[in-house]
Amino acid sequence: MTIHKAVIPAAGLGTRFLPATKSTPKEMLPVVDKPAIQYVVEEAVTAGLDDVLLITGRSKRTLADHFDAVPELEAALEAKGDTERLAKVRESTELANVHFVRQGQPRGLGHAVLQAKHHVGQEPFAVLLGDDLIDERDELLTTMLALQERVGGSVIALLEVPPEQISSYGCAAVEALEGEQEDTVRVTGLVEKPPVEEAPSNLAIIGRYVLHPAVFEVLESTAPGRGGEIQLTDALATLMDLPPEQGGGVTGVVFRGRRYDTGDRLDYLKAVVKIAVDRPDLGPDFKAWLTDYAARL
Ligand code: G1P
C-alpha cells in the first residue's frame, strides 16, 4: 500500500509574529513571494502525497482561499495575456486535493493531529509542520515514506542541534539499527523540550513525521504534557514501546540537508535571505546587492 495522505497542522496563533499575524495566519507569511504553507504543500506533493488535510483554527478562510480558484483575477490576467502570472495564481489551486478540518481549541500538536483521525482512517500518513521548510533539493520526506513502507511503525526526522538549542525541540535517544545506513536509527527514548541537562542526546525532532494510524488511539489517551498540551512526542514515546503488530516502533532519519526554520523572526529573516539567494530569477541580483551591503555593515 502506498502512502498518499499528508496532514499539515496550521492552527497556531503565531504570536511570535504579531502584529503581522493579527489577522493573517502565520502560514500565509510570504517567504520571498510564496506563502510558507505553499512550500509545505508542494513538498508533500513532490513526495507523491496527493491528499492534503490542513488542520486549521480561526485562520481557515485565508488558507482555504489560497488553495481555491480566483475567477476575477484569473479572467483579468487572461484578458491581458499575462500567462506567467496566471500560471502563478493557478499553481496552488492545481497542486493537490486540499481538505480542511478545524481544531476547535488549541490543545497542542498531538490534539491537532488527532483531528485528522476520521479523514486519515487506517492508513499510515505523513505530518508536515509549517515552521520547518525543507529544501526541495533534499529528499527527506521521500526517504521517510519509503522507510515506513519497508519497516512499518512510525518514522521521525531528526537533526543534530547545538546542545543549548535542544530545549526548543522534542529530543530522541537512539541506537544503531542493524542492516540500515548510519543515518537510519532506532528511537529508544523521546522527551518533549527537555532542559539541556536532562536531554538524552542533541538529536532534535524536526517537523516531518510518517505515522502509523495506531497513533490516533494512543493520542486519545495521552494526557497533557509539557505546557499543559497534548504532545505528539509523548504519543510517539508510547508507540515506541508497543509491539510491531500493534503499530509500534519508531525509526529516526537523521537529516543532513538544508532546513529553513521560519518559526521565529530571526530564523525567518535568515530563511528568506537564503531562499532568495538560491532563486534563479532573483538570486544573482540579490546576491550582488547583499554582498555589497554586508561589506558596508
Ligand atoms: C513541535 C514539537 C516538537 C518538535 C518541533 C519541531 O514543537 O512539539 O517536538 O521538535 O515541533 O519544529 P513546536 O515547535 O510546535 O513548539
PDB file of C-alpha atoms and ligand atoms in Angstrom:
ATOM      1  CA  MET A   1       0.000   0.000   0.000  1.00  0.00           C
ATOM      2  CA  THR A   2       1.327   3.414  -0.897  1.00  0.00           C
ATOM      3  CA  ILE A   3       1.017   6.335   1.491  1.00  0.00           C
ATOM      4  CA  HIS A   4      -0.844   9.220  -0.076  1.00  0.00           C
ATOM      5  CA  LYS A   5      -2.187  11.423   2.709  1.00  0.00           C
ATOM      6  CA  ALA A   6      -0.471  14.407   4.300  1.00  0.00           C
ATOM      7  CA  VAL A   7      -1.651  16.223   7.404  1.00  0.00           C
ATOM      8  CA  ILE A   8      -0.478  19.780   7.973  1.00  0.00           C
ATOM      9  CA  PRO A   9      -1.292  21.380  11.332  1.00  0.00           C
ATOM     10  CA  ALA A  10      -1.891  25.087  10.739  1.00  0.00           C
ATOM     11  CA  ALA A  11      -3.878  26.292  13.723  1.00  0.00           C
ATOM     12  CA  GLY A  12      -1.153  28.014  15.706  1.00  0.00           C
ATOM     13  CA  LEU A  13      -1.755  31.562  16.905  1.00  0.00           C
ATOM     14  CA  GLY A  14       1.543  32.853  15.502  1.00  0.00           C
ATOM     15  CA  THR A  15       2.083  35.126  18.491  1.00  0.00           C
ATOM     16  CA  ARG A  16       5.799  35.485  17.719  1.00  0.00           C
ATOM     17  CA  PHE A  17       4.906  37.390  14.553  1.00  0.00           C
ATOM     18  CA  LEU A  18       2.447  39.908  15.923  1.00  0.00           C
ATOM     19  CA  PRO A  19       1.225  42.274  14.626  1.00  0.00           C
ATOM     20  CA  ALA A  20       1.661  40.657  11.169  1.00  0.00           C
ATOM     21  CA  THR A  21      -0.355  37.657  12.389  1.00  0.00           C
ATOM     22  CA  LYS A  22      -3.157  39.646  13.979  1.00  0.00           C
ATOM     23  CA  SER A  23      -5.483  38.949  11.063  1.00  0.00           C
ATOM     24  CA  THR A  24      -3.281  36.754   8.828  1.00  0.00           C
ATOM     25  CA  PRO A  25      -2.316  33.199   9.758  1.00  0.00           C
ATOM     26  CA  LYS A  26       1.437  32.780  10.135  1.00  0.00           C
ATOM     27  CA  GLU A  27       1.335  30.044   7.481  1.00  0.00           C
ATOM     28  CA  MET A  28       0.415  32.767   4.974  1.00  0.00           C
ATOM     29  CA  LEU A  29       3.501  34.903   5.650  1.00  0.00           C
ATOM     30  CA  PRO A  30       5.477  35.166   2.412  1.00  0.00           C
ATOM     31  CA  VAL A  31       8.841  33.501   2.070  1.00  0.00           C
ATOM     32  CA  VAL A  32      10.127  35.545  -0.872  1.00  0.00           C
ATOM     33  CA  ASP A  33       6.901  35.569  -2.928  1.00  0.00           C
ATOM     34  CA  LYS A  34       5.063  32.434  -1.820  1.00  0.00           C
ATOM     35  CA  PRO A  35       3.227  31.850   1.454  1.00  0.00           C
ATOM     36  CA  ALA A  36       5.101  29.414   3.712  1.00  0.00           C
ATOM     37  CA  ILE A  37       2.231  26.901   3.558  1.00  0.00           C
ATOM     38  CA  GLN A  38       2.579  26.548  -0.215  1.00  0.00           C
ATOM     39  CA  TYR A  39       6.179  25.339   0.093  1.00  0.00           C
ATOM     40  CA  VAL A  40       4.994  22.681   2.530  1.00  0.00           C
ATOM     41  CA  VAL A  41       2.117  21.511   0.324  1.00  0.00           C
ATOM     42  CA  GLU A  42       4.496  21.439  -2.664  1.00  0.00           C
ATOM     43  CA  GLU A  43       6.910  19.282  -0.680  1.00  0.00           C
ATOM     44  CA  ALA A  44       4.118  16.825   0.146  1.00  0.00           C
ATOM     45  CA  VAL A  45       3.048  16.662  -3.497  1.00  0.00           C
ATOM     46  CA  THR A  46       6.644  16.153  -4.695  1.00  0.00           C
ATOM     47  CA  ALA A  47       6.883  13.177  -2.327  1.00  0.00           C
ATOM     48  CA  GLY A  48       3.805  11.660  -4.021  1.00  0.00           C
ATOM     49  CA  LEU A  49       1.151  12.684  -1.486  1.00  0.00           C
ATOM     50  CA  ASP A  50      -1.938  13.904  -3.334  1.00  0.00           C
ATOM     51  CA  ASP A  51      -4.394  14.257  -0.453  1.00  0.00           C
ATOM     52  CA  VAL A  52      -3.616  17.096   1.926  1.00  0.00           C
ATOM     53  CA  LEU A  53      -5.524  17.842   5.109  1.00  0.00           C
ATOM     54  CA  LEU A  54      -4.922  21.193   6.765  1.00  0.00           C
ATOM     55  CA  ILE A  55      -5.803  21.360  10.450  1.00  0.00           C
ATOM     56  CA  THR A  56      -6.820  24.965  10.888  1.00  0.00           C
ATOM     57  CA  GLY A  57      -8.178  27.203  13.578  1.00  0.00           C
ATOM     58  CA  ARG A  58      -9.548  30.675  13.249  1.00  0.00           C
ATOM     59  CA  SER A  59      -7.301  31.077  10.178  1.00  0.00           C
ATOM     60  CA  LYS A  60      -9.294  28.825   7.870  1.00  0.00           C
ATOM     61  CA  ARG A  61     -10.600  31.493   5.467  1.00  0.00           C
ATOM     62  CA  THR A  62      -7.337  32.834   4.071  1.00  0.00           C
ATOM     63  CA  LEU A  63      -5.780  29.384   3.866  1.00  0.00           C
ATOM     64  CA  ALA A  64      -8.811  27.957   2.088  1.00  0.00           C
ATOM     65  CA  ASP A  65      -8.859  30.915  -0.304  1.00  0.00           C
ATOM     66  CA  HIS A  66      -5.210  30.414  -1.171  1.00  0.00           C
ATOM     67  CA  PHE A  67      -5.873  26.896  -2.445  1.00  0.00           C
ATOM     68  CA  ASP A  68      -9.051  27.886  -4.274  1.00  0.00           C
ATOM     69  CA  ALA A  69      -9.536  29.497  -7.696  1.00  0.00           C
ATOM     70  CA  VAL A  70      -9.956  33.313  -8.068  1.00  0.00           C
ATOM     71  CA  PRO A  71     -12.068  33.670 -11.222  1.00  0.00           C
ATOM     72  CA  GLU A  72     -11.997  37.521 -11.403  1.00  0.00           C
ATOM     73  CA  LEU A  73      -8.209  37.748 -11.042  1.00  0.00           C
ATOM     74  CA  GLU A  74      -7.693  34.892 -13.464  1.00  0.00           C
ATOM     75  CA  ALA A  75     -10.012  36.486 -16.046  1.00  0.00           C
ATOM     76  CA  ALA A  76      -8.202  39.837 -15.732  1.00  0.00           C
ATOM     77  CA  LEU A  77      -4.783  38.244 -16.223  1.00  0.00           C
ATOM     78  CA  GLU A  78      -6.092  36.155 -19.113  1.00  0.00           C
ATOM     79  CA  ALA A  79      -7.518  39.269 -20.817  1.00  0.00           C
ATOM     80  CA  LYS A  80      -4.113  40.948 -20.505  1.00  0.00           C
ATOM     81  CA  GLY A  81      -2.387  37.872 -21.872  1.00  0.00           C
ATOM     82  CA  ASP A  82      -0.247  37.674 -18.733  1.00  0.00           C
ATOM     83  CA  THR A  83       0.242  33.924 -18.857  1.00  0.00           C
ATOM     84  CA  GLU A  84       3.203  33.955 -16.476  1.00  0.00           C
ATOM     85  CA  ARG A  85       1.278  35.480 -13.572  1.00  0.00           C
ATOM     86  CA  LEU A  86      -1.818  33.456 -14.452  1.00  0.00           C
ATOM     87  CA  ALA A  87       0.245  30.302 -14.007  1.00  0.00           C
ATOM     88  CA  LYS A  88       1.410  31.544 -10.587  1.00  0.00           C
ATOM     89  CA  VAL A  89      -2.172  32.147  -9.485  1.00  0.00           C
ATOM     90  CA  ARG A  90      -3.273  28.691 -10.636  1.00  0.00           C
ATOM     91  CA  GLU A  91      -0.288  26.829  -9.206  1.00  0.00           C
ATOM     92  CA  SER A  92      -1.658  26.478  -5.676  1.00  0.00           C
ATOM     93  CA  THR A  93      -5.164  25.551  -6.887  1.00  0.00           C
ATOM     94  CA  GLU A  94      -3.946  22.722  -9.050  1.00  0.00           C
ATOM     95  CA  LEU A  95      -1.395  21.276  -6.624  1.00  0.00           C
ATOM     96  CA  ALA A  96      -3.414  18.682  -4.710  1.00  0.00           C
ATOM     97  CA  ASN A  97      -6.757  17.825  -3.168  1.00  0.00           C
ATOM     98  CA  VAL A  98      -6.687  20.107  -0.159  1.00  0.00           C
ATOM     99  CA  HIS A  99      -9.145  19.457   2.686  1.00  0.00           C
ATOM    100  CA  PHE A 100      -9.735  21.314   5.915  1.00  0.00           C
ATOM    101  CA  VAL A 101     -10.727  20.430   9.414  1.00  0.00           C
ATOM    102  CA  ARG A 102     -10.802  22.753  12.377  1.00  0.00           C
ATOM    103  CA  GLN A 103      -9.070  22.071  15.644  1.00  0.00           C
ATOM    104  CA  GLY A 104     -11.556  23.964  17.794  1.00  0.00           C
ATOM    105  CA  GLN A 105      -9.391  24.545  20.814  1.00  0.00           C
ATOM    106  CA  PRO A 106      -5.619  24.908  20.582  1.00  0.00           C
ATOM    107  CA  ARG A 107      -4.708  21.980  22.853  1.00  0.00           C
ATOM    108  CA  GLY A 108      -1.339  21.083  21.367  1.00  0.00           C
ATOM    109  CA  LEU A 109       0.234  19.394  18.367  1.00  0.00           C
ATOM    110  CA  GLY A 110      -0.947  15.928  19.432  1.00  0.00           C
ATOM    111  CA  HIS A 111      -4.501  17.211  19.686  1.00  0.00           C
ATOM    112  CA  ALA A 112      -4.194  18.835  16.240  1.00  0.00           C
ATOM    113  CA  VAL A 113      -3.047  15.560  14.679  1.00  0.00           C
ATOM    114  CA  LEU A 114      -5.908  13.714  16.382  1.00  0.00           C
ATOM    115  CA  GLN A 115      -8.366  15.873  14.418  1.00  0.00           C
ATOM    116  CA  ALA A 116      -7.162  14.020  11.289  1.00  0.00           C
ATOM    117  CA  LYS A 117      -8.378  10.636  12.571  1.00  0.00           C
ATOM    118  CA  HIS A 118     -11.585  10.484  10.578  1.00  0.00           C
ATOM    119  CA  HIS A 119     -10.036  11.748   7.339  1.00  0.00           C
ATOM    120  CA  VAL A 120      -6.969   9.502   7.511  1.00  0.00           C
ATOM    121  CA  GLY A 121      -8.627   6.249   8.609  1.00  0.00           C
ATOM    122  CA  GLN A 122      -6.453   3.168   8.957  1.00  0.00           C
ATOM    123  CA  GLU A 123      -3.544   4.162   6.715  1.00  0.00           C
ATOM    124  CA  PRO A 124      -0.067   5.398   7.562  1.00  0.00           C
ATOM    125  CA  PHE A 125       0.213   9.113   6.768  1.00  0.00           C
ATOM    126  CA  ALA A 126       2.676  11.983   6.790  1.00  0.00           C
ATOM    127  CA  VAL A 127       2.628  15.022   9.081  1.00  0.00           C
ATOM    128  CA  LEU A 128       4.423  18.185   7.957  1.00  0.00           C
ATOM    129  CA  LEU A 129       4.876  21.193  10.238  1.00  0.00           C
ATOM    130  CA  GLY A 130       4.865  24.540   8.501  1.00  0.00           C
ATOM    131  CA  ASP A 131       7.616  26.146  10.595  1.00  0.00           C
ATOM    132  CA  ASP A 132      10.188  23.851   9.033  1.00  0.00           C
ATOM    133  CA  LEU A 133      10.900  24.268   5.337  1.00  0.00           C
ATOM    134  CA  ILE A 134      13.000  21.543   3.764  1.00  0.00           C
ATOM    135  CA  ASP A 135      14.939  22.488   0.634  1.00  0.00           C
ATOM    136  CA  GLU A 136      13.311  20.971  -2.435  1.00  0.00           C
ATOM    137  CA  ARG A 137      16.713  19.569  -3.465  1.00  0.00           C
ATOM    138  CA  ASP A 138      16.807  17.367  -0.332  1.00  0.00           C
ATOM    139  CA  GLU A 139      14.550  14.336  -0.393  1.00  0.00           C
ATOM    140  CA  LEU A 140      13.770  13.889   3.285  1.00  0.00           C
ATOM    141  CA  LEU A 141      10.087  13.023   3.103  1.00  0.00           C
ATOM    142  CA  THR A 142      10.533  10.606   0.197  1.00  0.00           C
ATOM    143  CA  THR A 143      13.196   8.754   2.198  1.00  0.00           C
ATOM    144  CA  MET A 144      10.942   8.615   5.266  1.00  0.00           C
ATOM    145  CA  LEU A 145       7.938   7.327   3.295  1.00  0.00           C
ATOM    146  CA  ALA A 146       9.996   4.559   1.694  1.00  0.00           C
ATOM    147  CA  LEU A 147      11.398   3.620   5.102  1.00  0.00           C
ATOM    148  CA  GLN A 148       7.951   3.407   6.719  1.00  0.00           C
ATOM    149  CA  GLU A 149       6.715   1.217   3.888  1.00  0.00           C
ATOM    150  CA  ARG A 150       9.721  -1.066   4.408  1.00  0.00           C
ATOM    151  CA  VAL A 151       9.953  -1.270   8.208  1.00  0.00           C
ATOM    152  CA  GLY A 152       6.461  -0.281   9.396  1.00  0.00           C
ATOM    153  CA  GLY A 153       5.781   1.589  12.621  1.00  0.00           C
ATOM    154  CA  SER A 154       6.382   5.336  12.604  1.00  0.00           C
ATOM    155  CA  VAL A 155       9.275   7.390  11.248  1.00  0.00           C
ATOM    156  CA  ILE A 156      10.516  10.735  12.562  1.00  0.00           C
ATOM    157  CA  ALA A 157      13.068  13.209  11.212  1.00  0.00           C
ATOM    158  CA  LEU A 158      15.981  14.173  13.451  1.00  0.00           C
ATOM    159  CA  LEU A 159      18.521  16.951  13.260  1.00  0.00           C
ATOM    160  CA  GLU A 160      21.722  17.415  15.242  1.00  0.00           C
ATOM    161  CA  VAL A 161      21.483  20.771  17.015  1.00  0.00           C
ATOM    162  CA  PRO A 162      23.874  22.596  19.354  1.00  0.00           C
ATOM    163  CA  PRO A 163      23.104  21.320  22.898  1.00  0.00           C
ATOM    164  CA  GLU A 164      21.847  24.729  24.089  1.00  0.00           C
ATOM    165  CA  GLN A 165      19.058  24.583  21.482  1.00  0.00           C
ATOM    166  CA  ILE A 166      17.668  21.162  22.388  1.00  0.00           C
ATOM    167  CA  SER A 167      15.179  22.559  24.897  1.00  0.00           C
ATOM    168  CA  SER A 168      13.213  24.075  21.980  1.00  0.00           C
ATOM    169  CA  TYR A 169      12.531  20.654  20.460  1.00  0.00           C
ATOM    170  CA  GLY A 170      11.420  17.128  21.070  1.00  0.00           C
ATOM    171  CA  CYS A 171      14.579  15.120  21.748  1.00  0.00           C
ATOM    172  CA  ALA A 172      15.345  11.488  20.828  1.00  0.00           C
ATOM    173  CA  ALA A 173      17.614   8.835  22.317  1.00  0.00           C
ATOM    174  CA  VAL A 174      18.682   6.475  19.555  1.00  0.00           C
ATOM    175  CA  GLU A 175      20.723   3.378  18.791  1.00  0.00           C
ATOM    176  CA  ALA A 176      22.135   1.887  15.603  1.00  0.00           C
ATOM    177  CA  LEU A 177      19.715  -0.135  13.504  1.00  0.00           C
ATOM    178  CA  GLU A 178      21.280  -3.264  12.095  1.00  0.00           C
ATOM    179  CA  GLY A 179      21.328  -3.572   8.334  1.00  0.00           C
ATOM    180  CA  GLU A 180      20.471   0.096   7.818  1.00  0.00           C
ATOM    181  CA  GLN A 181      22.625   3.055   6.877  1.00  0.00           C
ATOM    182  CA  GLU A 182      24.196   5.111   9.653  1.00  0.00           C
ATOM    183  CA  ASP A 183      21.585   7.884   9.409  1.00  0.00           C
ATOM    184  CA  THR A 184      18.682   5.474   9.978  1.00  0.00           C
ATOM    185  CA  VAL A 185      18.347   4.770  13.703  1.00  0.00           C
ATOM    186  CA  ARG A 186      16.091   3.034  16.195  1.00  0.00           C
ATOM    187  CA  VAL A 187      14.457   5.505  18.557  1.00  0.00           C
ATOM    188  CA  THR A 188      14.701   4.284  22.166  1.00  0.00           C
ATOM    189  CA  GLY A 189      13.583   7.361  24.087  1.00  0.00           C
ATOM    190  CA  LEU A 190      11.632  10.550  23.416  1.00  0.00           C
ATOM    191  CA  VAL A 191      11.154  13.635  25.557  1.00  0.00           C
ATOM    192  CA  GLU A 192       9.467  16.910  24.674  1.00  0.00           C
ATOM    193  CA  LYS A 193      11.623  20.020  25.133  1.00  0.00           C
ATOM    194  CA  PRO A 194      13.925  18.759  27.877  1.00  0.00           C
ATOM    195  CA  PRO A 195      16.216  21.102  29.802  1.00  0.00           C
ATOM    196  CA  VAL A 196      19.715  20.669  28.348  1.00  0.00           C
ATOM    197  CA  GLU A 197      20.980  18.756  31.402  1.00  0.00           C
ATOM    198  CA  GLU A 198      18.204  16.169  31.019  1.00  0.00           C
ATOM    199  CA  ALA A 199      18.407  15.788  27.237  1.00  0.00           C
ATOM    200  CA  PRO A 200      19.337  12.236  26.203  1.00  0.00           C
ATOM    201  CA  SER A 201      21.087  13.496  23.026  1.00  0.00           C
ATOM    202  CA  ASN A 202      21.461  16.507  20.756  1.00  0.00           C
ATOM    203  CA  LEU A 203      19.072  14.993  18.204  1.00  0.00           C
ATOM    204  CA  ALA A 204      16.067  17.253  17.757  1.00  0.00           C
ATOM    205  CA  ILE A 205      12.781  16.164  16.203  1.00  0.00           C
ATOM    206  CA  ILE A 206      12.064  18.336  13.175  1.00  0.00           C
ATOM    207  CA  GLY A 207       8.676  18.816  11.583  1.00  0.00           C
ATOM    208  CA  ARG A 208       8.349  15.750   9.349  1.00  0.00           C
ATOM    209  CA  TYR A 209       6.716  12.542  10.533  1.00  0.00           C
ATOM    210  CA  VAL A 210       5.336   9.425   8.885  1.00  0.00           C
ATOM    211  CA  LEU A 211       2.914   7.940  11.372  1.00  0.00           C
ATOM    212  CA  HIS A 212       1.226   4.603  11.833  1.00  0.00           C
ATOM    213  CA  PRO A 213      -2.552   5.065  12.298  1.00  0.00           C
ATOM    214  CA  ALA A 214      -2.200   3.450  15.744  1.00  0.00           C
ATOM    215  CA  VAL A 215      -1.107   6.932  16.807  1.00  0.00           C
ATOM    216  CA  PHE A 216      -4.753   8.059  16.943  1.00  0.00           C
ATOM    217  CA  GLU A 217      -5.748   5.602  19.637  1.00  0.00           C
ATOM    218  CA  VAL A 218      -2.620   6.460  21.591  1.00  0.00           C
ATOM    219  CA  LEU A 219      -3.316  10.193  21.287  1.00  0.00           C
ATOM    220  CA  GLU A 220      -6.833   9.689  22.616  1.00  0.00           C
ATOM    221  CA  SER A 221      -5.394   8.504  25.896  1.00  0.00           C
ATOM    222  CA  THR A 222      -2.328  10.765  26.023  1.00  0.00           C
ATOM    223  CA  ALA A 223      -2.542  13.125  28.987  1.00  0.00           C
ATOM    224  CA  PRO A 224      -1.491  16.759  28.599  1.00  0.00           C
ATOM    225  CA  GLY A 225       2.290  17.021  28.885  1.00  0.00           C
ATOM    226  CA  ARG A 226       4.737  19.889  28.630  1.00  0.00           C
ATOM    227  CA  GLY A 227       2.982  23.248  28.582  1.00  0.00           C
ATOM    228  CA  GLY A 228      -0.306  21.541  29.532  1.00  0.00           C
ATOM    229  CA  GLU A 229      -0.679  20.472  25.893  1.00  0.00           C
ATOM    230  CA  ILE A 230      -1.273  17.075  24.310  1.00  0.00           C
ATOM    231  CA  GLN A 231       2.127  16.384  22.828  1.00  0.00           C
ATOM    232  CA  LEU A 232       2.765  14.307  19.700  1.00  0.00           C
ATOM    233  CA  THR A 233       6.190  13.465  21.167  1.00  0.00           C
ATOM    234  CA  ASP A 234       4.515  11.804  24.188  1.00  0.00           C
ATOM    235  CA  ALA A 235       2.263   9.722  21.928  1.00  0.00           C
ATOM    236  CA  LEU A 236       5.324   8.647  19.912  1.00  0.00           C
ATOM    237  CA  ALA A 237       7.060   7.636  23.147  1.00  0.00           C
ATOM    238  CA  THR A 238       4.115   5.287  23.841  1.00  0.00           C
ATOM    239  CA  LEU A 239       4.128   3.956  20.259  1.00  0.00           C
ATOM    240  CA  MET A 240       7.856   3.291  20.555  1.00  0.00           C
ATOM    241  CA  ASP A 241       7.204   0.601  23.189  1.00  0.00           C
ATOM    242  CA  LEU A 242       4.240  -1.078  21.506  1.00  0.00           C
ATOM    243  CA  PRO A 243       4.853  -4.356  19.620  1.00  0.00           C
ATOM    244  CA  PRO A 244       5.045  -4.108  15.795  1.00  0.00           C
ATOM    245  CA  GLU A 245       1.730  -5.955  15.366  1.00  0.00           C
ATOM    246  CA  GLN A 246       0.039  -3.093  17.232  1.00  0.00           C
ATOM    247  CA  GLY A 247       1.683  -0.466  15.024  1.00  0.00           C
ATOM    248  CA  GLY A 248       4.551   0.122  17.426  1.00  0.00           C
ATOM    249  CA  GLY A 249       8.193   1.007  16.792  1.00  0.00           C
ATOM    250  CA  VAL A 250       9.709   4.372  15.914  1.00  0.00           C
ATOM    251  CA  THR A 251      12.569   4.797  13.464  1.00  0.00           C
ATOM    252  CA  GLY A 252      14.536   8.028  13.049  1.00  0.00           C
ATOM    253  CA  VAL A 253      16.131   9.502   9.942  1.00  0.00           C
ATOM    254  CA  VAL A 254      18.969  11.898  10.745  1.00  0.00           C
ATOM    255  CA  PHE A 255      18.644  14.740   8.254  1.00  0.00           C
ATOM    256  CA  ARG A 256      21.825  16.389   6.996  1.00  0.00           C
ATOM    257  CA  GLY A 257      20.339  18.585   4.299  1.00  0.00           C
ATOM    258  CA  ARG A 258      19.075  22.155   4.128  1.00  0.00           C
ATOM    259  CA  ARG A 259      16.322  23.134   6.563  1.00  0.00           C
ATOM    260  CA  TYR A 260      14.932  26.625   6.960  1.00  0.00           C
ATOM    261  CA  ASP A 261      13.273  27.497  10.217  1.00  0.00           C
ATOM    262  CA  THR A 262      10.531  30.077   9.787  1.00  0.00           C
ATOM    263  CA  GLY A 263       9.264  29.729  13.343  1.00  0.00           C
ATOM    264  CA  ASP A 264      10.781  32.855  14.861  1.00  0.00           C
ATOM    265  CA  ARG A 265      11.593  36.228  13.456  1.00  0.00           C
ATOM    266  CA  LEU A 266      15.358  35.961  13.205  1.00  0.00           C
ATOM    267  CA  ASP A 267      15.254  32.496  11.665  1.00  0.00           C
ATOM    268  CA  TYR A 268      12.510  33.646   9.323  1.00  0.00           C
ATOM    269  CA  LEU A 269      14.697  36.503   8.051  1.00  0.00           C
ATOM    270  CA  LYS A 270      17.583  34.107   7.509  1.00  0.00           C
ATOM    271  CA  ALA A 271      15.290  31.685   5.647  1.00  0.00           C
ATOM    272  CA  VAL A 272      14.037  34.418   3.316  1.00  0.00           C
ATOM    273  CA  VAL A 273      17.605  35.550   2.518  1.00  0.00           C
ATOM    274  CA  LYS A 274      18.888  32.020   1.908  1.00  0.00           C
ATOM    275  CA  ILE A 275      15.975  31.041  -0.315  1.00  0.00           C
ATOM    276  CA  ALA A 276      16.143  34.338  -2.262  1.00  0.00           C
ATOM    277  CA  VAL A 277      19.892  33.896  -2.895  1.00  0.00           C
ATOM    278  CA  ASP A 278      19.187  30.463  -4.405  1.00  0.00           C
ATOM    279  CA  ARG A 279      16.349  31.597  -6.662  1.00  0.00           C
ATOM    280  CA  PRO A 280      17.352  31.588 -10.323  1.00  0.00           C
ATOM    281  CA  ASP A 281      15.235  34.676 -11.112  1.00  0.00           C
ATOM    282  CA  LEU A 282      16.177  36.893  -8.140  1.00  0.00           C
ATOM    283  CA  GLY A 283      19.340  35.277  -6.808  1.00  0.00           C
ATOM    284  CA  PRO A 284      22.073  36.805  -8.984  1.00  0.00           C
ATOM    285  CA  ASP A 285      20.929  40.436  -8.466  1.00  0.00           C
ATOM    286  CA  PHE A 286      20.059  39.915  -4.817  1.00  0.00           C
ATOM    287  CA  LYS A 287      23.389  38.233  -4.064  1.00  0.00           C
ATOM    288  CA  ALA A 288      25.370  41.045  -5.688  1.00  0.00           C
ATOM    289  CA  TRP A 289      23.459  43.625  -3.635  1.00  0.00           C
ATOM    290  CA  LEU A 290      23.730  41.562  -0.441  1.00  0.00           C
ATOM    291  CA  THR A 291      27.480  41.118  -0.767  1.00  0.00           C
ATOM    292  CA  ASP A 292      27.944  44.834  -1.240  1.00  0.00           C
ATOM    293  CA  TYR A 293      25.556  45.655   1.614  1.00  0.00           C
ATOM    294  CA  ALA A 294      27.228  43.201   4.019  1.00  0.00           C
ATOM    295  CA  ALA A 295      30.645  44.669   3.252  1.00  0.00           C
ATOM    296  CA  ARG A 296      29.395  48.096   4.348  1.00  0.00           C
ATOM    297  CA  LEU A 297      27.768  46.958   7.619  1.00  0.00           C
TER     298      LEU A 297
HETATM  299  C1  G1P B   1       6.826  20.872  17.834  1.00  0.00           C
HETATM  300  C2  G1P B   1       7.019  19.538  18.548  1.00  0.00           C
HETATM  301  C3  G1P B   1       8.492  19.292  18.857  1.00  0.00           C
HETATM  302  C4  G1P B   1       9.318  19.424  17.594  1.00  0.00           C
HETATM  303  C5  G1P B   1       9.029  20.765  16.880  1.00  0.00           C
HETATM  304  C6  G1P B   1       9.710  20.801  15.515  1.00  0.00           C
HETATM  305  O1  G1P B   1       7.129  21.906  18.733  1.00  0.00           O
HETATM  306  O2  G1P B   1       6.240  19.511  19.727  1.00  0.00           O
HETATM  307  O3  G1P B   1       8.674  18.018  19.418  1.00  0.00           O
HETATM  308  O4  G1P B   1      10.681  19.317  17.909  1.00  0.00           O
HETATM  309  O5  G1P B   1       7.634  20.962  16.683  1.00  0.00           O
HETATM  310  O6  G1P B   1       9.583  22.044  14.896  1.00  0.00           O
HETATM  311  P1  G1P B   1       6.719  23.442  18.464  1.00  0.00           P
HETATM  312  O7  G1P B   1       7.795  23.996  17.588  1.00  0.00           O
HETATM  313  O8  G1P B   1       5.388  23.417  17.813  1.00  0.00           O
HETATM  314  O9  G1P B   1       6.707  24.095  19.813  1.00  0.00           O
END
